[in-house]
Coordinates of C-alpha atoms in Angstrom, one line a residue:
M255 CA 16.0 26.3 -27.3
K256 CA 14.7 25.7 -23.9
N257 CA 14.9 22.4 -22.5
F258 CA 11.7 20.4 -22.3
L259 CA 11.6 20.5 -18.5
S260 CA 11.9 24.0 -18.4
L261 CA 9.0 24.3 -20.9
V262 CA 6.9 22.2 -18.7
L263 CA 7.5 24.3 -15.6
V264 CA 6.6 27.4 -17.4
L265 CA 3.5 26.1 -18.9
M266 CA 2.5 25.0 -15.7
A267 CA 2.9 28.1 -13.8
L268 CA 0.8 30.0 -16.8
Y269 CA -1.8 27.6 -17.0
T270 CA -4.8 28.6 -14.8
Q271 CA -6.9 25.7 -15.0
S272 CA -4.8 22.4 -14.0
Q273 CA -6.5 19.4 -14.0
N274 CA -6.2 16.9 -11.1
N275 CA -4.9 13.4 -11.8
P276 CA -5.5 11.2 -8.6
I277 CA -3.0 8.6 -9.4
F278 CA -2.1 6.3 -6.3
I279 CA 0.5 3.8 -7.0
D280 CA -0.6 0.8 -5.2
G281 CA -1.0 -1.8 -8.1
L282 CA -4.7 -1.9 -8.0
T283 CA -5.3 1.2 -10.9
N284 CA -8.9 1.8 -9.4
E285 CA -8.2 5.7 -9.7
W286 CA -7.2 5.6 -13.2
Q287 CA -9.4 7.9 -15.1
E288 CA -10.1 7.9 -18.7
E289 CA -10.3 11.3 -19.6
Y290 CA -6.9 11.7 -18.4
S291 CA -5.0 8.7 -20.0
S292 CA -4.7 7.1 -23.3
K293 CA -5.6 3.4 -23.7
Y294 CA -4.4 0.7 -26.5
I295 CA -6.5 -2.3 -26.4
D296 CA -4.6 -5.3 -27.9
S297 CA -5.9 -7.9 -30.8
D298 CA -6.9 -10.9 -29.0
N299 CA -4.9 -14.0 -29.1
D300 CA -1.8 -12.9 -31.0
G301 CA 0.9 -13.6 -28.3
E302 CA 3.0 -16.8 -27.8
Q303 CA 4.2 -16.8 -24.2
I304 CA 2.7 -13.7 -23.0
E305 CA -0.7 -12.1 -24.0
L306 CA -0.7 -8.4 -23.9
L307 CA -4.2 -7.0 -23.2
T308 CA -4.0 -3.5 -22.5
L309 CA -1.7 -0.7 -22.4
R310 CA -2.6 2.9 -20.7
I311 CA -0.5 6.1 -20.2
T312 CA -1.0 9.3 -18.2
N313 CA 1.2 11.6 -16.2
D314 CA 1.2 14.4 -13.5
E315 CA 3.4 17.1 -12.8
N316 CA 6.2 14.6 -11.5
F317 CA 5.9 11.3 -13.3
L318 CA 4.9 9.6 -16.4
Y319 CA 2.6 6.5 -15.2
I320 CA 2.2 3.4 -17.4
S321 CA -0.3 0.5 -16.8
F322 CA -0.9 -2.6 -18.4
T323 CA -2.9 -6.0 -18.3
L324 CA -1.7 -9.5 -19.2
Q325 CA -3.9 -12.6 -19.8
N326 CA -1.8 -14.6 -17.5
E327 CA 0.0 -13.9 -14.1
L328 CA 3.5 -13.1 -14.3
L329 CA 6.3 -11.8 -11.8
L330 CA 7.3 -8.8 -13.1
N331 CA 11.0 -8.3 -11.7
N332 CA 12.0 -11.5 -12.5
Y333 CA 11.5 -14.6 -15.0
N334 CA 10.0 -12.9 -17.7
S335 CA 11.1 -11.6 -21.2
L336 CA 8.7 -8.2 -21.1
E337 CA 10.5 -5.3 -22.2
L338 CA 9.5 -1.4 -22.5
F339 CA 10.6 1.2 -25.0
I340 CA 9.9 4.8 -24.8
D341 CA 10.8 7.5 -27.8
S342 CA 11.1 10.1 -25.5
D343 CA 12.5 13.1 -28.0
D344 CA 9.5 12.6 -30.9
N345 CA 12.5 11.2 -33.2
S346 CA 12.2 8.0 -34.7
S347 CA 15.8 8.3 -36.2
T348 CA 17.4 8.7 -32.7
G349 CA 18.0 6.1 -30.0
N350 CA 17.3 2.3 -30.4
A351 CA 15.8 1.5 -33.4
V352 CA 12.8 -0.9 -32.5
G353 CA 9.6 -1.5 -34.3
N354 CA 9.2 1.8 -36.2
I355 CA 10.3 4.2 -33.3
G356 CA 13.8 5.2 -31.8
A357 CA 13.7 4.7 -28.2
E358 CA 15.8 6.6 -25.8
L359 CA 14.5 4.3 -22.9
Y360 CA 14.9 0.4 -23.2
W361 CA 13.7 -1.3 -20.0
K362 CA 14.1 -4.9 -19.4
F363 CA 11.6 -5.9 -16.7
G364 CA 12.8 -9.3 -16.3
D365 CA 16.3 -8.4 -15.8
R366 CA 15.5 -5.3 -13.5
H367 CA 17.9 -3.0 -15.6
G368 CA 17.6 -0.9 -18.6
F369 CA 19.7 1.2 -21.3
F370 CA 19.5 5.0 -22.0
Y371 CA 20.3 6.0 -25.4
K372 CA 21.8 9.5 -26.4
G373 CA 23.5 10.0 -29.6
K374 CA 25.9 7.1 -30.0
D375 CA 26.2 6.4 -26.1
Q376 CA 24.4 3.4 -24.2
T377 CA 24.3 3.9 -20.9
K378 CA 23.2 0.6 -18.4
I379 CA 20.6 2.0 -16.2
Y380 CA 18.8 0.7 -13.0
H381 CA 15.4 1.7 -11.2
N382 CA 17.0 4.6 -9.4
N383 CA 18.5 6.3 -12.3
I384 CA 14.9 7.1 -13.6
S385 CA 13.0 6.9 -10.4
Y386 CA 11.4 3.7 -11.6
T387 CA 8.7 2.0 -9.1
S388 CA 6.2 -0.5 -10.2
L389 CA 3.6 -2.7 -8.1
P390 CA 2.3 -4.9 -7.2
T391 CA 5.3 -6.9 -5.9
V392 CA 3.8 -10.2 -6.5
T393 CA 2.7 -12.1 -9.5
S394 CA -0.5 -10.4 -11.3
T395 CA -2.1 -9.7 -14.6
N396 CA -1.9 -5.9 -13.9
F397 CA 0.7 -3.6 -13.1
E398 CA 1.4 0.3 -13.0
L399 CA 4.5 2.0 -12.7
T400 CA 6.2 5.3 -12.6
I401 CA 9.1 7.1 -14.6
A402 CA 10.2 10.5 -13.5
L403 CA 9.8 13.2 -16.1
D404 CA 12.7 15.0 -14.9
A405 CA 15.0 11.7 -14.8
I406 CA 18.7 12.3 -16.0
P407 CA 19.8 8.5 -16.6
D408 CA 23.2 9.0 -17.4
G409 CA 24.0 12.0 -15.1
E410 CA 23.9 14.5 -17.7
N411 CA 21.1 14.2 -20.2
Q412 CA 17.4 14.3 -19.7
L413 CA 15.2 11.3 -20.8
F414 CA 12.1 13.5 -22.0
T415 CA 12.9 16.2 -24.5
A416 CA 9.6 16.5 -25.8
E417 CA 5.9 16.5 -25.1
K418 CA 5.0 13.9 -27.7
I419 CA 6.4 10.3 -26.9
C420 CA 5.7 6.9 -28.3
V421 CA 5.5 3.8 -25.9
L422 CA 6.2 0.1 -27.0
L423 CA 5.4 -2.9 -24.5
K424 CA 6.9 -6.0 -26.0
D425 CA 7.2 -9.6 -25.2
A426 CA 10.6 -10.6 -26.5
N427 CA 9.4 -13.6 -27.6
G428 CA 6.0 -12.5 -29.1
D429 CA 3.2 -10.2 -28.7
Q430 CA 3.7 -6.4 -28.6
I431 CA 1.5 -3.4 -28.0
P432 CA 0.9 -1.3 -30.3
N433 CA 0.7 -3.9 -33.1
A434 CA 3.6 -4.0 -35.7
G435 CA 3.3 -1.2 -37.9
E436 CA 1.5 1.0 -35.4
K437 CA 2.7 3.7 -32.8
F438 CA 1.2 4.4 -29.8
E439 CA 1.6 8.2 -28.9
Y440 CA 0.9 10.1 -25.7
T441 CA 1.2 13.7 -25.5
I442 CA 2.4 14.8 -21.8
N443 CA -0.1 17.0 -20.3
S444 CA 1.6 19.9 -18.3
S445 CA -1.8 21.1 -17.1
L446 CA -2.1 17.7 -15.0
N447 CA -1.3 17.8 -11.5
N448 CA -1.6 14.7 -8.7
S449 CA -4.5 15.7 -6.2
F450 CA -2.7 14.2 -3.7
E451 CA -2.7 16.2 -0.4
P452 CA -0.1 15.3 2.4
L453 CA -1.5 13.1 5.1
D454 CA -1.7 14.3 8.8
I455 CA 0.3 11.8 11.1
S456 CA -1.6 13.0 14.3
R457 CA -3.5 10.4 16.1
D458 CA -7.5 10.4 15.4
K459 CA -9.2 10.9 18.8
Q460 CA -11.7 8.3 18.2
T461 CA -9.5 5.2 17.7
D462 CA -8.8 2.7 20.2
F463 CA -5.0 2.1 19.3
R464 CA -2.3 3.1 17.1
L465 CA -0.1 0.1 15.5
M466 CA 3.2 0.6 13.9
T467 CA 4.9 -2.3 12.0
Y468 CA 8.7 -1.9 11.1
N469 CA 11.7 -3.8 9.9
V470 CA 14.7 -2.2 11.7
L471 CA 17.5 -3.8 9.4
H472 CA 20.0 -5.9 11.1
E473 CA 19.2 -4.9 15.1
G474 CA 18.7 -1.4 14.1
I475 CA 17.0 0.2 17.1
T476 CA 20.2 -0.7 19.2
D477 CA 22.8 0.4 17.0
P478 CA 24.4 3.5 18.5
E479 CA 24.6 5.2 15.1
R480 CA 21.2 4.6 14.0
K481 CA 19.6 5.5 17.5
E482 CA 18.7 9.2 17.0
Y483 CA 16.7 8.4 13.8
F484 CA 14.4 5.6 15.3
T485 CA 14.0 7.7 18.5
R486 CA 12.5 10.7 16.4
I487 CA 10.2 8.4 14.3
F488 CA 8.6 6.8 17.6
R489 CA 8.3 10.2 19.1
A490 CA 6.7 11.6 15.9
V491 CA 4.3 8.3 15.8
E492 CA 3.6 7.6 19.6
P493 CA 2.3 4.1 18.6
D494 CA 0.7 1.7 21.4
I495 CA 1.6 -1.2 19.9
I496 CA 4.9 -2.1 17.5
T497 CA 5.7 -5.0 15.6
L498 CA 9.5 -5.1 15.0
N499 CA 11.2 -7.3 12.4
E500 CA 15.0 -8.2 11.7
C501 CA 15.7 -8.1 15.6
W502 CA 17.8 -11.0 15.4
D503 CA 20.4 -10.4 18.0
V504 CA 17.9 -7.9 20.1
T505 CA 16.5 -9.3 23.2
A506 CA 12.8 -8.3 24.2
K507 CA 14.4 -6.5 27.3
E508 CA 17.0 -4.4 24.9
A509 CA 14.0 -3.5 22.8
K510 CA 12.0 -2.6 26.1
E511 CA 15.2 -0.4 27.3
V512 CA 14.9 1.6 23.6
L513 CA 11.4 2.1 24.1
D514 CA 11.4 3.3 27.6
E515 CA 14.0 5.9 26.9
A516 CA 12.5 7.0 23.5
L517 CA 8.9 7.1 24.6
P518 CA 8.6 6.8 28.4
L519 CA 5.2 5.7 30.0
D520 CA 3.3 7.1 32.6
N521 CA 3.2 3.9 34.8
N522 CA 5.5 2.0 36.7
E523 CA 6.4 -0.9 34.3
G524 CA 6.9 1.1 31.2
W525 CA 6.7 -1.0 27.8
I526 CA 6.0 -4.7 27.8
T527 CA 8.0 -6.7 25.2
V528 CA 7.9 -10.4 24.0
K529 CA 10.0 -12.3 21.9
R530 CA 9.2 -15.7 20.8
D531 CA 11.0 -16.2 17.5
G532 CA 14.4 -15.4 16.1
S533 CA 13.2 -12.0 14.4
S534 CA 10.0 -10.6 15.5
I535 CA 9.7 -8.6 18.8
T536 CA 6.2 -7.4 19.7
C537 CA 6.0 -4.5 21.9
S538 CA 2.9 -2.9 23.9
R539 CA 1.7 0.2 26.0
F540 CA -0.8 -2.5 27.2
E541 CA -0.9 -5.7 29.2
I542 CA 0.3 -8.8 27.3
I543 CA -1.7 -11.7 28.3
Q544 CA -0.1 -14.4 26.7
S545 CA 2.1 -15.3 23.5
W546 CA 2.8 -18.3 21.3
N547 CA 5.4 -19.1 18.9
V548 CA 3.0 -20.0 15.8
N549 CA 5.5 -22.0 13.8
P550 CA 8.6 -23.1 15.4
G551 CA 11.6 -22.5 13.9
R552 CA 9.9 -19.8 11.3
R553 CA 9.4 -16.3 12.2
M554 CA 5.8 -15.8 13.5
T555 CA 4.6 -14.9 17.0
A556 CA 1.0 -14.4 18.2
T557 CA 0.5 -12.2 21.1
L558 CA -2.8 -11.4 23.1
I559 CA -3.0 -8.2 24.2
N560 CA -5.3 -6.6 26.8
I561 CA -6.9 -3.2 25.5
P562 CA -7.8 -1.2 28.3
D563 CA -11.6 -1.3 29.3
N564 CA -11.8 2.6 28.8
R565 CA -11.2 1.9 25.0
S566 CA -12.7 -1.6 24.5
D567 CA -14.5 -4.6 26.1
R568 CA -12.2 -6.9 24.1
D569 CA -8.7 -8.2 24.0
I570 CA -7.0 -8.3 20.5
L571 CA -4.7 -10.8 18.9
I572 CA -1.7 -9.6 17.3
F573 CA 0.3 -11.8 14.7
N574 CA 3.8 -10.5 14.3
G575 CA 5.3 -12.0 10.9
H576 CA 8.6 -11.8 9.2
L577 CA 8.1 -14.5 6.1
K578 CA 11.1 -16.0 4.5
C579 CA 12.5 -13.6 1.7
C580 CA 13.2 -14.0 -1.7
D581 CA 13.0 -17.0 -3.9
A582 CA 11.2 -18.9 -1.2
D583 CA 7.7 -19.5 -2.5
D584 CA 7.2 -22.8 -1.3
I585 CA 8.4 -21.9 2.4
R586 CA 6.4 -18.9 2.5
Q587 CA 3.4 -20.8 1.4
R588 CA 3.9 -23.3 4.2
E589 CA 4.4 -20.2 6.8
V590 CA 1.2 -18.7 5.7
D591 CA -0.8 -22.0 5.6
R592 CA 0.3 -22.6 9.2
L593 CA -0.8 -19.2 9.9
V594 CA -4.2 -19.8 8.8
N595 CA -4.3 -23.2 10.6
F596 CA -3.4 -21.4 14.0
I597 CA -6.4 -18.9 13.3
I598 CA -9.0 -21.6 12.5
D599 CA -7.6 -23.5 15.9
A600 CA -8.0 -20.1 17.8
Q601 CA -11.6 -19.6 16.4
T602 CA -12.8 -23.2 17.5
E603 CA -12.9 -24.9 20.8
G604 CA -9.7 -27.0 22.0
G605 CA -6.6 -27.3 20.1
E606 CA -3.6 -24.8 21.0
I607 CA -5.5 -21.6 21.7
D608 CA -9.1 -20.3 22.0
I609 CA -10.3 -17.0 21.5
P610 CA -13.9 -15.6 22.1
E611 CA -15.8 -14.8 19.1
N612 CA -15.4 -11.6 17.6
T613 CA -12.1 -11.2 19.1
P614 CA -10.3 -8.7 16.7
F615 CA -7.1 -10.0 15.1
L616 CA -4.7 -8.7 12.8
L617 CA -1.4 -9.8 11.0
A618 CA 1.5 -7.1 10.8
G619 CA 5.0 -7.4 9.5
D620 CA 7.6 -7.6 6.7
L621 CA 5.8 -10.6 4.9
N622 CA 8.3 -10.7 2.0
L623 CA 5.5 -11.1 -0.7
V624 CA 7.7 -11.2 -3.6
G625 CA 6.8 -14.1 -5.4
N626 CA 3.7 -16.0 -6.1
R627 CA 0.5 -14.1 -5.3
Q628 CA -0.9 -17.4 -3.9
Q629 CA 0.5 -16.5 -0.5
L630 CA -1.1 -13.2 0.0
Q631 CA -4.4 -14.9 -1.4
T632 CA -4.1 -17.6 1.3
I633 CA -3.7 -14.9 4.2
T634 CA -6.8 -13.0 3.0
H635 CA -9.1 -15.6 2.0
G636 CA -7.8 -18.6 4.2
E637 CA -6.8 -20.9 1.1
I638 CA -4.3 -23.7 2.6
I639 CA -2.4 -25.2 -0.4
N640 CA -0.7 -27.9 1.7
T641 CA -3.7 -29.2 3.2
L642 CA -2.2 -32.9 4.0
T643 CA -0.2 -31.1 6.6
Y644 CA -2.4 -28.1 7.8
G645 CA -5.8 -29.2 7.0
N646 CA -8.6 -27.2 5.1
G647 CA -8.6 -23.7 4.9
R648 CA -11.7 -21.4 5.2
L649 CA -12.6 -17.6 5.1
L650 CA -11.3 -16.2 8.5
D651 CA -13.0 -13.2 9.3
W652 CA -16.0 -13.7 11.9
D653 CA -18.5 -12.6 9.3
N654 CA -17.4 -15.2 6.7
T655 CA -15.8 -12.5 4.4
P656 CA -12.2 -12.1 3.5
L657 CA -9.5 -10.5 5.7
Q658 CA -8.9 -6.8 4.7
D659 CA -5.4 -5.8 3.4
V660 CA -4.8 -2.3 4.6
I661 CA -2.9 -0.4 1.8
S662 CA -1.6 2.8 3.1
S663 CA -0.2 5.9 1.3
H664 CA 3.0 7.5 2.1
T665 CA 2.1 10.8 4.0
D666 CA 3.9 13.0 1.3
E667 CA 3.7 10.8 -1.7
P668 CA 0.7 8.9 -3.5
T669 CA 2.7 5.4 -3.4
A670 CA 2.2 2.4 -1.4
I671 CA 5.9 1.2 -1.3
T672 CA 7.4 0.1 2.2
W673 CA 10.8 -1.0 1.0
R674 CA 13.6 0.9 -1.1
N675 CA 17.3 0.5 -1.8
N676 CA 19.0 2.3 -4.3
R677 CA 22.0 -0.2 -4.1
S678 CA 19.8 -3.3 -4.9
S679 CA 18.8 -4.1 -8.5
Y680 CA 15.2 -4.7 -7.3
W681 CA 13.1 -1.6 -7.4
P682 CA 11.1 -0.2 -4.3
G683 CA 8.3 -2.6 -3.4
R684 CA 5.4 -3.4 -0.8
L685 CA 6.8 -5.7 1.5
D686 CA 5.3 -4.8 4.9
F687 CA 1.7 -5.4 5.3
T688 CA -1.2 -5.0 7.6
I689 CA -3.9 -7.5 7.3
I690 CA -7.1 -7.2 9.8
S691 CA -10.2 -8.8 10.9
N692 CA -12.2 -6.2 9.6
S693 CA -15.5 -7.1 10.9
A694 CA -14.0 -6.4 14.3
L695 CA -11.5 -3.9 13.4
E696 CA -11.7 -0.5 11.6
A697 CA -8.8 0.9 9.7
R698 CA -9.4 4.7 10.7
N699 CA -6.1 6.1 9.4
A700 CA -3.4 4.4 7.6
F701 CA -0.1 6.0 6.5
T702 CA 3.7 5.0 5.8
I703 CA 6.4 7.6 6.5
Q704 CA 9.3 8.3 4.1
T705 CA 11.0 11.5 5.7
E706 CA 13.4 12.4 2.8
K707 CA 10.1 13.1 0.8
M708 CA 8.7 15.5 3.4
S709 CA 8.9 19.2 3.2
S710 CA 10.9 21.1 5.8
E711 CA 7.8 22.6 7.1
R712 CA 6.3 19.3 7.8
L713 CA 9.4 17.6 9.4
A714 CA 9.6 20.4 11.8
E715 CA 5.7 20.0 12.4
F716 CA 6.5 16.4 13.5
G717 CA 10.1 16.7 14.9
L718 CA 11.5 14.7 12.1
H719 CA 14.8 15.0 10.1
A720 CA 14.8 14.5 6.4
E721 CA 17.6 11.7 6.9
D722 CA 15.6 9.6 9.5
T723 CA 13.8 7.0 7.6
K724 CA 16.6 6.6 5.0
E725 CA 19.4 6.3 7.9
A726 CA 17.3 4.1 10.1
S727 CA 16.1 1.1 7.7
D728 CA 15.7 0.0 4.1
H729 CA 12.0 -0.5 5.2
L730 CA 9.7 2.4 6.1
P731 CA 7.5 2.4 9.0
K732 CA 3.9 1.6 8.3
I733 CA 1.2 3.0 10.9
T734 CA -2.2 2.3 11.2
D735 CA -5.1 3.6 13.8
F736 CA -7.8 1.2 14.7
K737 CA -11.3 1.4 16.0
I738 CA -12.6 -1.8 17.8
I739 CA -16.2 -2.5 16.4
E740 CA -17.8 -3.1 19.8
S741 CA -20.8 -4.5 21.5
S742 CA -24.2 -5.8 19.9
S743 CA -25.7 -2.5 20.5
I744 CA -23.7 -1.0 17.8
R745 CA -24.0 -4.2 15.5
D746 CA -27.9 -3.7 15.7
I747 CA -28.0 -0.1 14.7
E748 CA -25.4 -0.9 11.6
S749 CA -28.0 -3.7 10.6
K750 CA -30.5 -1.1 10.3
I751 CA -28.5 1.4 8.5
H752 CA -28.3 0.6 4.7
I753 CA -26.6 2.1 1.7
Y754 CA -27.4 1.5 -2.1
P755 CA -26.9 1.2 -4.8
N756 CA -23.6 -0.5 -4.1
P757 CA -21.4 0.0 -6.1
A758 CA -22.8 3.6 -6.9
K759 CA -21.9 5.9 -9.7
T760 CA -23.5 9.2 -9.1
I761 CA -25.8 9.3 -6.2
L762 CA -25.7 7.2 -3.0
H763 CA -29.0 6.7 -0.7
I764 CA -28.7 5.8 2.9
D765 CA -31.7 4.4 4.6
H766 CA -31.3 5.1 8.4
N767 CA -34.8 3.7 9.6
G768 CA -35.7 6.3 12.1
F769 CA -32.4 7.3 13.3
D770 CA -30.7 10.7 13.3
I771 CA -27.8 10.8 11.3
S772 CA -25.2 13.6 10.9
D773 CA -21.4 14.2 10.1
I774 CA -21.2 12.0 7.1
V775 CA -17.6 11.6 5.4
F776 CA -16.5 9.3 2.9
I777 CA -12.7 7.6 3.9
D778 CA -10.7 6.5 0.8
A779 CA -9.6 2.9 1.8
Q780 CA -6.4 2.9 0.5
S781 CA -5.2 6.6 1.5
G782 CA -7.4 7.4 4.6
K783 CA -8.1 10.6 3.1
K784 CA -11.3 11.9 4.5
I785 CA -13.8 13.8 2.2
P786 CA -17.2 15.2 3.3
A787 CA -20.2 14.2 1.9
I788 CA -22.3 16.3 -0.2
I789 CA -26.3 16.1 0.5
I790 CA -28.8 16.7 -2.2
S791 CA -31.7 15.9 -0.1
E792 CA -32.5 14.7 3.7
N793 CA -35.4 13.2 5.4
R794 CA -33.9 13.1 8.8
A795 CA -35.9 10.1 9.9
N796 CA -35.8 7.8 6.9
N797 CA -33.5 8.7 4.0
T798 CA -30.6 10.8 2.8
V799 CA -29.4 11.0 -0.8
L800 CA -25.6 11.8 -1.4
D801 CA -23.9 13.3 -4.5
I802 CA -21.0 11.2 -5.3
K803 CA -20.1 12.1 -8.8
K804 CA -16.7 14.0 -7.8
L805 CA -15.5 11.1 -6.1
P806 CA -12.7 9.2 -7.9
R807 CA -13.4 5.4 -8.4
G808 CA -12.3 3.2 -5.7
L809 CA -13.5 1.6 -2.3
Y810 CA -14.7 3.8 0.6
I811 CA -15.7 3.9 4.2
I812 CA -18.5 5.8 5.0
E813 CA -18.6 7.3 8.4
I814 CA -21.7 8.1 9.7
K815 CA -22.7 9.6 13.2
V816 CA -25.9 8.1 14.3
D817 CA -28.0 9.9 17.3
N818 CA -24.9 11.8 18.4
D819 CA -24.0 8.7 20.1
Y820 CA -22.6 6.1 17.9
T821 CA -20.5 6.1 14.8
V822 CA -21.2 3.5 12.1
Y823 CA -19.0 2.6 8.9
K824 CA -20.1 1.1 5.7
K825 CA -17.9 0.1 2.8
V826 CA -19.0 1.3 -0.7
I827 CA -17.7 0.9 -4.1
I828 CA -17.6 4.2 -6.3
E829 CA -17.3 3.4 -9.9
G830 CA -17.4 7.0 -11.0
V831 CA -19.4 8.6 -13.6
K832 CA -16.9 7.4 -16.6

């Protein structure tokens, strides 16, 4: 009898009407579509320590995807009693007997390991044995995870050997999905393919600057054995501004020498670099006006950079952060409280720093957000916790809205992780961030590079080698292209362009009040993918109606060309037809 994986591959080759299942592992689950997934809704208030609410399952050609929601927040990779069981051979008499299934896979989230059962053998396994990934990395009530369909946990035997599987999510101290005596079955659909298309890393010509943030792992950029890997990555990306972390014993001068050799500039000065704390070096093609050590003794540097006048009429304030790692929620909270305090000082007259109103600013770096979600909430929403020390917080963006957490997909795989280490019990996570004042900055394109996932043709196209990111660092380079939202004239135009309804399901109206609009494009706010708009009807002077029924659910930026001179951006939430 042919094994299950071979059967799946044959079916996929023969099935002519494959369906797109646009799963993106970012911890949000906005793109999950009901028609491609099975869902179980748990009974209310039947848990003791953990109250389970929902469990969903779907798949594509490579992975089984599972998402679940809880009543209260927890940290998935530590300090919990949550367990996952999968009967992957459709045989309740084999594997680990639990409930009324026989589980070949038993995964203990809080212990960061599991067991694989084959016959009478039990094998202890870790995330790398089954290509397990889950997000978010911080506390949450909502998680999503992946397990490879072709996983061979013990190095010899396949995990999935049947199309029909049973899944049990259980709190070892109480609640479970499905309820006792029930089975939650799912049939792996061999016609489901992920709709993800590889991202182009070429620079958008309309952007003003490209930012790369990169934890280089223990002075990696000056390590002679790793120099070639970093060089190829720098040359492929060609950033304008780089925020480097873990440059413990690397000086600003040494970082400049590395970049001047890897990416020589057409000027007399070359790269400009600054190091004001023990880990972080900020590197710029442009003039650095001033820099500050935001929190002496900690790892946070602020740098004011002069963007050339032919790109923007404003400077930009860059925060390069490397927050305290691991079990240090209290320290991280104080670090981000101080960051918010510093930004408020910058926005108000007097104190340590003053910047003009509407100055773009962003935070980039290895933020090590691996514990309480509050630290991310403090950054995006300005919620200072230690108010006696750092004062009261407030919303930080110039338009009195939260800052934007720019979540970027890998160029060649639909996941948002930025760190992975197969020698660690911790599974891959999103540790590296770019968080922006999106009233003044537009993230036009964002991506993360993991070269070992790229095809040979794509590697050759960008001058990269398969081993580059693996050998360079345990972190991955995260890149974002930015357009600076400019003067009052464009703001006046933006105020007269209206979209509705928002959120929208099937159609979207654009009122443009006498302006001529064209080249309307939807930009997926998570992946950066651009999708041309479908126009139903058009009144060139007043109203244009768009068909959005085929757009997956999620947050989008609508790019609209106005009078062939200006580009306007509007945010819209697409709820989807179902």
